[in-house]
Coordinates of C-alpha atoms in Angstrom, one line a residue:
M1 CA -14.6 50.6 -4.1
T2 CA -18.3 51.7 -4.4
D3 CA -20.0 49.2 -2.4
R4 CA -23.2 48.0 -4.7
R5 CA -25.5 45.7 -2.4
S6 CA -28.8 47.4 -2.0
G7 CA -30.7 44.2 0.2
A8 CA -30.3 42.3 2.7
V9 CA -31.7 39.1 3.2
A10 CA -31.8 37.2 7.1
G11 CA -28.7 35.7 7.9
G12 CA -26.6 37.8 5.2
R13 CA -26.6 40.0 2.3
Q14 CA -28.5 39.7 -0.8
S15 CA -27.5 41.6 -4.1
A16 CA -30.7 43.9 -5.8
G17 CA -29.2 42.0 -9.3
P18 CA -27.2 38.8 -9.1
P19 CA -24.8 37.8 -6.8
R20 CA -21.4 38.8 -6.9
V21 CA -18.8 36.1 -6.7
A22 CA -15.3 36.0 -6.3
L23 CA -12.6 33.2 -6.8
I24 CA -9.3 33.2 -4.8
G25 CA -7.0 31.3 -6.1
A26 CA -7.4 32.2 -9.6
S27 CA -4.5 30.6 -11.5
G28 CA -4.0 26.8 -11.5
H29 CA -7.2 24.7 -10.9
G30 CA -8.7 28.1 -10.5
R31 CA -8.9 27.9 -14.5
W32 CA -11.5 25.8 -14.1
H33 CA -13.5 27.7 -11.4
R34 CA -13.5 30.9 -13.8
Q35 CA -14.7 28.8 -16.6
V36 CA -17.9 27.6 -14.8
I37 CA -18.0 30.9 -13.4
A38 CA -18.0 32.8 -17.2
E39 CA -20.3 30.7 -17.9
L40 CA -23.0 31.5 -15.1
G41 CA -22.1 35.0 -16.0
A42 CA -23.1 34.9 -19.2
A43 CA -26.0 33.5 -18.3
A44 CA -27.1 36.2 -15.7
R45 CA -27.0 34.1 -12.9
L46 CA -23.9 35.9 -11.2
E47 CA -21.6 38.7 -11.4
L48 CA -18.0 38.4 -11.6
V49 CA -16.4 41.4 -9.3
A50 CA -13.0 40.1 -8.1
L51 CA -10.2 37.8 -8.2
V52 CA -7.4 36.9 -6.1
D53 CA -4.3 35.1 -6.4
V54 CA -0.6 35.5 -4.7
R55 CA 0.6 35.4 -8.3
P56 CA 0.5 37.0 -11.5
V57 CA -3.3 35.5 -12.5
E58 CA -2.9 33.4 -15.5
P59 CA -4.7 34.6 -18.8
L60 CA -8.4 32.8 -19.9
P61 CA -9.5 34.1 -22.6
D62 CA -12.8 31.8 -23.1
A63 CA -13.7 33.5 -19.9
E64 CA -14.0 37.5 -20.7
A65 CA -16.0 38.3 -17.7
A66 CA -12.4 37.6 -16.0
E67 CA -11.3 40.9 -17.7
T68 CA -13.5 43.6 -15.9
A69 CA -13.1 41.8 -12.1
A70 CA -10.9 43.7 -9.6
V71 CA -7.6 41.3 -8.9
F72 CA -6.2 41.3 -5.9
T73 CA -3.0 39.4 -3.6
D74 CA -4.6 39.5 -0.7
H75 CA -8.1 37.9 0.2
R76 CA -8.7 40.2 3.5
E77 CA -8.3 43.2 1.4
M78 CA -10.7 41.4 -1.1
L79 CA -13.2 40.7 1.0
R80 CA -13.1 44.4 2.5
A81 CA -12.9 46.1 -0.8
V82 CA -15.4 44.1 -2.8
R83 CA -17.8 42.5 -0.4
P84 CA -18.6 39.7 -2.6
D85 CA -22.1 37.7 -2.3
V86 CA -20.5 34.0 -2.8
V87 CA -16.6 33.2 -2.2
V88 CA -15.2 30.1 -4.6
V89 CA -11.8 29.4 -3.0
C90 CA -9.7 27.5 -4.5
T91 CA -6.3 27.2 -3.3
P92 CA -3.7 24.7 -1.4
P93 CA -5.4 22.2 0.9
H94 CA -3.4 23.3 4.1
T95 CA -4.6 27.4 3.4
H96 CA -8.6 26.3 3.1
L97 CA -9.5 26.8 7.1
P98 CA -7.8 30.4 7.5
I99 CA -9.4 31.7 4.1
A100 CA -13.2 29.9 4.8
L101 CA -13.0 31.4 8.3
D102 CA -12.5 34.9 7.1
V103 CA -14.8 34.1 4.6
L104 CA -17.8 33.1 6.5
A105 CA -16.9 35.9 8.7
S106 CA -17.1 38.6 5.7
G107 CA -20.9 37.5 5.9
A108 CA -20.5 35.7 2.2
D109 CA -21.8 32.0 0.9
L110 CA -18.5 29.9 0.2
L111 CA -18.0 27.0 -2.4
L112 CA -15.1 25.2 -0.9
E113 CA -12.8 23.0 -3.1
K114 CA -11.9 19.2 -1.2
P115 CA -10.6 18.4 0.7
P116 CA -12.6 21.3 2.8
V117 CA -10.1 21.0 5.6
L118 CA -7.2 18.3 6.8
G119 CA -8.3 16.9 10.0
T120 CA -11.3 16.6 12.4
H121 CA -11.0 19.5 14.7
E122 CA -10.7 21.7 11.5
H123 CA -13.8 20.2 10.3
R124 CA -16.0 21.1 13.6
A125 CA -13.9 24.6 13.7
L126 CA -15.1 26.1 10.3
S127 CA -18.8 23.8 10.9
M128 CA -19.5 26.0 14.2
A129 CA -18.4 28.7 12.4
R130 CA -20.7 27.9 9.8
A131 CA -23.5 27.4 11.7
A132 CA -21.9 30.9 14.0
S133 CA -22.5 33.3 10.7
G134 CA -26.0 31.1 9.2
R135 CA -23.9 31.3 5.8
A136 CA -23.7 28.0 3.5
I137 CA -21.0 26.1 2.8
Q138 CA -20.5 24.0 -0.2
V139 CA -17.4 21.5 -1.0
G140 CA -16.1 21.0 -4.3
F141 CA -16.9 17.4 -4.8
Q142 CA -18.7 18.0 -8.5
A143 CA -18.9 14.2 -9.0
L144 CA -21.6 14.2 -6.3
G145 CA -23.6 16.5 -8.5
S146 CA -24.0 13.4 -10.8
A147 CA -27.3 12.2 -12.0
A148 CA -26.0 8.7 -12.4
L149 CA -24.6 8.4 -9.2
V150 CA -27.8 9.7 -8.1
E151 CA -29.5 7.0 -9.9
L152 CA -27.0 4.5 -8.5
L153 CA -27.6 5.7 -4.1
A154 CA -31.9 5.5 -5.3
A155 CA -30.8 1.7 -6.4
V156 CA -28.9 0.8 -3.2
A157 CA -31.1 2.3 -0.9
D158 CA -34.6 0.6 -2.2
G159 CA -32.5 -2.9 -3.0
R160 CA -31.9 -3.5 -6.0
L161 CA -28.6 -5.2 -5.1
G162 CA -30.0 -6.9 -2.3
T163 CA -28.1 -6.6 0.9
I164 CA -24.8 -4.9 0.2
T165 CA -21.6 -6.8 1.1
G166 CA -19.2 -4.3 -0.2
I167 CA -18.2 -1.2 -2.0
A168 CA -14.8 -0.5 -3.7
T169 CA -12.9 1.4 -6.2
V170 CA -10.4 1.4 -8.4
A171 CA -8.4 4.0 -10.9
S172 CA -5.6 4.3 -12.6
W173 CA -4.0 7.4 -13.6
Q174 CA -0.6 8.6 -14.7
R175 CA 1.3 11.7 -13.9
T176 CA 4.3 13.2 -14.9
D177 CA 7.6 14.6 -13.8
A178 CA 5.8 18.4 -14.1
Y179 CA 2.6 17.1 -12.3
Y180 CA 5.1 17.5 -9.0
A181 CA 6.5 20.5 -9.6
R182 CA 3.8 22.7 -10.3
S183 CA 4.0 24.1 -6.6
P184 CA 5.9 24.0 -3.6
W185 CA 3.1 22.1 -1.9
A186 CA 3.3 19.1 -4.5
G187 CA 3.9 15.8 -2.9
R188 CA 5.0 16.8 0.4
R189 CA 3.4 15.8 3.5
S190 CA 4.4 19.5 5.3
L191 CA 5.3 22.8 4.5
N192 CA 6.8 25.0 6.4
G193 CA 5.6 23.4 9.5
H194 CA 2.0 22.9 8.2
P195 CA 0.4 19.8 7.4
V196 CA -0.4 19.4 3.6
L197 CA -0.9 16.2 2.5
D198 CA -1.3 16.0 -1.3
G199 CA -1.4 12.5 -2.5
A200 CA -3.5 10.0 -4.9
L201 CA -6.2 9.2 -1.9
V202 CA -6.7 13.1 -1.0
N203 CA -6.0 15.2 -3.9
P204 CA -6.8 13.7 -7.3
L205 CA -8.7 10.9 -6.8
A206 CA -10.3 12.1 -3.6
H207 CA -13.5 12.0 -5.8
A208 CA -13.0 8.1 -5.7
V209 CA -13.1 7.8 -2.0
M210 CA -16.1 10.3 -2.1
Q211 CA -18.2 8.5 -4.1
C212 CA -18.0 5.5 -2.1
L213 CA -18.8 7.4 1.2
A214 CA -21.9 8.4 -0.9
V215 CA -23.0 4.8 -1.7
A216 CA -22.4 3.8 2.0
A217 CA -24.6 6.5 3.0
A218 CA -27.2 5.3 0.8
V219 CA -26.7 2.0 2.4
P220 CA -30.0 0.7 4.8
S221 CA -28.6 0.2 8.5
R222 CA -30.2 -0.4 11.7
L223 CA -27.5 2.6 13.1
G224 CA -29.2 5.1 10.8
G225 CA -27.0 7.8 9.0
R226 CA -24.3 6.9 11.3
G227 CA -23.8 3.5 10.0
A228 CA -21.9 4.7 7.6
D229 CA -19.2 6.8 9.8
P230 CA -15.9 5.1 9.2
V231 CA -14.2 3.6 12.5
A232 CA -11.2 2.2 11.5
V233 CA -8.7 2.1 8.8
E234 CA -5.7 -0.4 7.5
L235 CA -3.8 1.4 5.0
E236 CA -1.0 0.8 2.4
R237 CA 1.0 3.3 0.8
Y238 CA 3.6 3.5 -1.8
R239 CA 5.2 6.0 -3.6
T240 CA 7.6 5.6 -7.8
R241 CA 9.7 9.1 -6.8
P242 CA 11.2 10.6 -4.2
I243 CA 7.6 12.4 -2.4
E244 CA 6.7 12.7 0.7
V245 CA 3.0 11.2 0.0
D246 CA 1.5 8.0 -1.7
D247 CA 1.0 7.9 -5.5
T248 CA -0.2 4.3 -5.0
A249 CA -2.3 3.3 -2.4
S250 CA -4.7 0.2 -1.3
L251 CA -7.3 1.3 1.9
R252 CA -9.8 -0.5 3.4
V253 CA -12.0 1.7 6.0
T254 CA -14.3 -1.1 8.9
L255 CA -17.7 1.1 8.4
R256 CA -19.9 1.1 11.8
S257 CA -22.8 -0.9 10.3
G258 CA -19.3 -3.5 9.7
L259 CA -19.5 -2.8 5.9
P260 CA -16.4 -2.2 4.2
V261 CA -14.7 -0.2 1.9
V262 CA -11.9 -0.1 -0.2
A263 CA -10.2 1.4 -2.8
A264 CA -7.2 0.7 -5.0
V265 CA -5.6 3.5 -6.8
T266 CA -2.5 4.3 -8.6
L267 CA -0.9 7.7 -10.1
A268 CA 1.6 5.3 -11.9
G269 CA -0.6 3.5 -13.4
E270 CA -0.4 1.2 -16.8
E271 CA -3.4 0.9 -19.0
F272 CA -6.1 3.7 -17.8
V273 CA -8.7 2.9 -15.6
P274 CA -10.9 6.3 -15.2
G275 CA -12.4 5.3 -11.8
E276 CA -15.3 2.8 -11.0
V277 CA -17.1 2.7 -8.3
I278 CA -18.1 -1.0 -7.4
V279 CA -21.1 -2.3 -4.9
R280 CA -21.3 -6.1 -4.4
G281 CA -24.8 -7.1 -2.8
T282 CA -26.4 -10.3 -2.3
A283 CA -28.9 -9.7 -5.3
G284 CA -26.4 -8.1 -7.2
R285 CA -23.4 -6.1 -8.5
A286 CA -23.2 -2.6 -9.8
V287 CA -20.7 -0.2 -11.4
L288 CA -20.0 3.6 -11.5
E289 CA -17.8 4.9 -14.2
Y290 CA -17.9 8.3 -12.0
P291 CA -15.9 10.6 -14.2
T292 CA -17.9 9.5 -17.7
D293 CA -21.5 8.7 -15.7
R294 CA -21.9 5.4 -17.3
L295 CA -23.5 3.1 -14.5
L296 CA -24.1 -0.8 -15.0
L297 CA -27.2 -2.0 -12.7
P298 CA -28.3 -5.4 -12.6
G299 CA -30.3 -6.1 -15.8
Y300 CA -28.5 -3.8 -17.4
P301 CA -26.7 -5.5 -21.0
E302 CA -24.0 -3.4 -21.1
P303 CA -23.0 0.0 -18.9
R304 CA -25.3 3.1 -20.0
E305 CA -24.1 7.0 -20.3
V306 CA -26.6 8.6 -17.3
P307 CA -26.6 11.8 -18.7
G308 CA -26.4 15.1 -16.6
R309 CA -24.7 16.9 -13.8
V310 CA -25.7 19.5 -11.3
G311 CA -22.8 22.0 -11.0
L312 CA -21.8 23.1 -7.5
L313 CA -22.0 26.7 -8.2
A314 CA -25.0 26.9 -9.5
N315 CA -26.8 25.0 -7.5
L316 CA -25.1 27.2 -4.7
L317 CA -27.0 29.8 -5.8
D318 CA -30.0 28.1 -6.1
H319 CA -29.7 27.1 -2.4
R320 CA -29.1 31.2 -1.5
A321 CA -32.5 31.7 -3.6
D322 CA -34.7 29.2 -2.3
P323 CA -32.8 27.5 1.4
E324 CA -35.7 25.6 1.9
G325 CA -36.4 24.3 -1.6
V326 CA -32.9 23.9 -2.7
P327 CA -30.5 21.8 0.0
L328 CA -26.8 21.9 -0.9
I329 CA -25.4 18.5 -2.8
V330 CA -22.5 19.0 -0.6
P331 CA -23.0 20.2 2.6
L332 CA -20.2 20.5 4.8
D333 CA -21.7 17.8 6.8
R334 CA -21.4 15.2 4.0
T335 CA -17.8 15.3 3.8
E336 CA -17.2 14.8 8.0
G337 CA -16.2 11.3 7.0
F338 CA -13.7 11.9 4.5
T339 CA -12.2 14.8 6.5
A340 CA -11.5 12.0 9.3
L341 CA -10.4 9.4 6.4
I342 CA -7.6 12.3 5.7
E343 CA -6.7 12.6 9.4
A344 CA -5.9 9.0 9.9
I345 CA -3.6 9.2 6.0
H346 CA -1.7 11.8 7.4
A347 CA -0.8 9.9 10.8
A348 CA 0.4 6.9 8.3
P349 CA 4.2 6.4 8.3
E350 CA 6.1 7.7 5.4
P351 CA 5.0 5.5 1.8
A352 CA 7.4 2.6 1.1
L353 CA 9.5 3.9 -2.2
L354 CA 9.3 1.2 -5.0
G355 CA 12.2 1.2 -7.7
G356 CA 14.5 -1.7 -9.7
E357 CA 12.5 -3.9 -11.5
N358 CA 9.1 -3.0 -10.1
V359 CA 8.6 0.3 -11.8
L360 CA 9.0 1.4 -15.5
G361 CA 10.1 5.5 -16.5
T362 CA 8.4 6.5 -20.4
G363 CA 9.6 9.5 -21.6
E364 CA 11.8 12.5 -20.5
P365 CA 11.7 14.9 -18.1
P366 CA 9.4 17.1 -17.3
D367 CA 7.0 15.1 -19.6
R368 CA 8.3 11.5 -17.5
V369 CA 6.1 8.9 -16.0
W370 CA 6.6 5.9 -14.1
S371 CA 4.5 2.7 -13.9
I372 CA 4.4 0.1 -12.0
R373 CA 4.5 -3.0 -13.3
G374 CA 1.6 -5.4 -13.4
V375 CA -0.2 -2.6 -11.1
N376 CA -3.3 -2.7 -12.6
G377 CA -3.9 -6.2 -12.5
V378 CA -3.4 -6.3 -8.4
L379 CA -5.5 -3.3 -8.0
R380 CA -8.0 -4.2 -9.6
Q381 CA -8.3 -8.0 -7.7
A382 CA -8.6 -5.7 -4.7
A383 CA -11.2 -4.0 -5.9
E384 CA -13.3 -7.1 -6.8
S385 CA -12.6 -9.0 -3.7
G386 CA -12.2 -6.5 -0.8
A387 CA -8.8 -7.5 -0.2
L388 CA -5.4 -5.4 0.9
L389 CA -2.0 -6.1 -1.6
H390 CA -0.7 -7.4 1.1
E391 CA -3.2 -10.0 1.3
L392 CA -2.6 -10.7 -2.3
G393 CA 0.4 -10.8 -1.9
V394 CA 1.9 -9.1 -4.5
P395 CA 5.8 -9.3 -4.0
W396 CA 6.6 -5.6 -3.0
A397 CA 3.4 -5.1 -0.8
V398 CA 4.1 -3.8 3.2
K399 CA 1.9 -4.8 5.8
P400 CA -0.9 -2.2 6.3
Y401 CA -1.0 1.1 9.2
R402 CA -3.9 0.2 10.8
V403 CA -6.1 2.6 13.2
T404 CA -9.0 2.8 14.8
L405 CA -10.9 6.1 14.5
G406 CA -10.9 8.0 17.8
E407 CA -7.8 6.9 19.4
E408 CA -4.6 7.8 17.9
T409 CA -5.9 10.2 14.8
G410 CA -8.1 11.9 17.5
N411 CA -11.6 11.5 15.9
G412 CA -14.6 11.7 18.3

């Protein structure tokens, strides 16, 4: 294949035309990335040059540019043959580190789906490789590109809520039988001896947890930026199916500053709650519904939508063009605390299995869903109070797994 590169910049290569982009993991959630790439391609912001997937690449009629891209089943072969400028990686989490290392070694910048890696040792390895390569890594927590979040962070940093006393998130979703049959690693703790760690907290509702950590980082602290580091975890995990990970969880993280962060989430919910980040302070309370960018701040009569999201791939392209003037929205180091939490979650015991009168099945396979009776109310109470479910006297709750980060989890 002809190498169409014709220019170079310090620390890596730069095409004369728009950056040449490849996508590794083109099916499944990769279809969403293909839509984004197609839109940026139509605006002449990039050129899609390769798709990689171990399965047949699913058709995407709305992304016509994909039809002209070379298709590979091996990412290393693609990197050698195509030499892209930017690579988007959307593969199972346990494959992220080796693929990311190959991408950096090839000289390309990287958009890496969340979670970036599955432990602090992997995080350090990737960080060291990034520094050695001089390339950029953007992590796919796309909700961090929200203008509503930026407004909330400014309100927290400016003291509009007074002294912050707690941060929490609550979400109630549902997932079908088909969701847990979507891939060999779905619902698994490990696969072929490798940690996988699917589950509510680290996959579909990871954005809720990351939003909380982003808010915590904006809270003024005498410890500076290290005040938002997680130092202790209390975790209750539950499941309504014969899976190895949680579909419902109650999590409390203590930060170095002493501030608590609570997550109360489920994929076995009743009424749908998109996902709220609740920030309590001595001068008021804020609520961000992060999937919809609806924000309530002190003085607002009701929540209002704050329009505007910066796409992470577009931001990465802008950063490539102006590294000093355009910072990455989600650089790898911004996700360090989240990775520490992943490690703690993976070390926790198997989730408690709920059944009997506690759960209700609706529909038939593969569309069947399970709901925990009364779960929305107790999750809401946990998020508002900062308590864990067992502290609220929930009959089916179990005592939490507790760990100090830096000890059992191996976090430095």
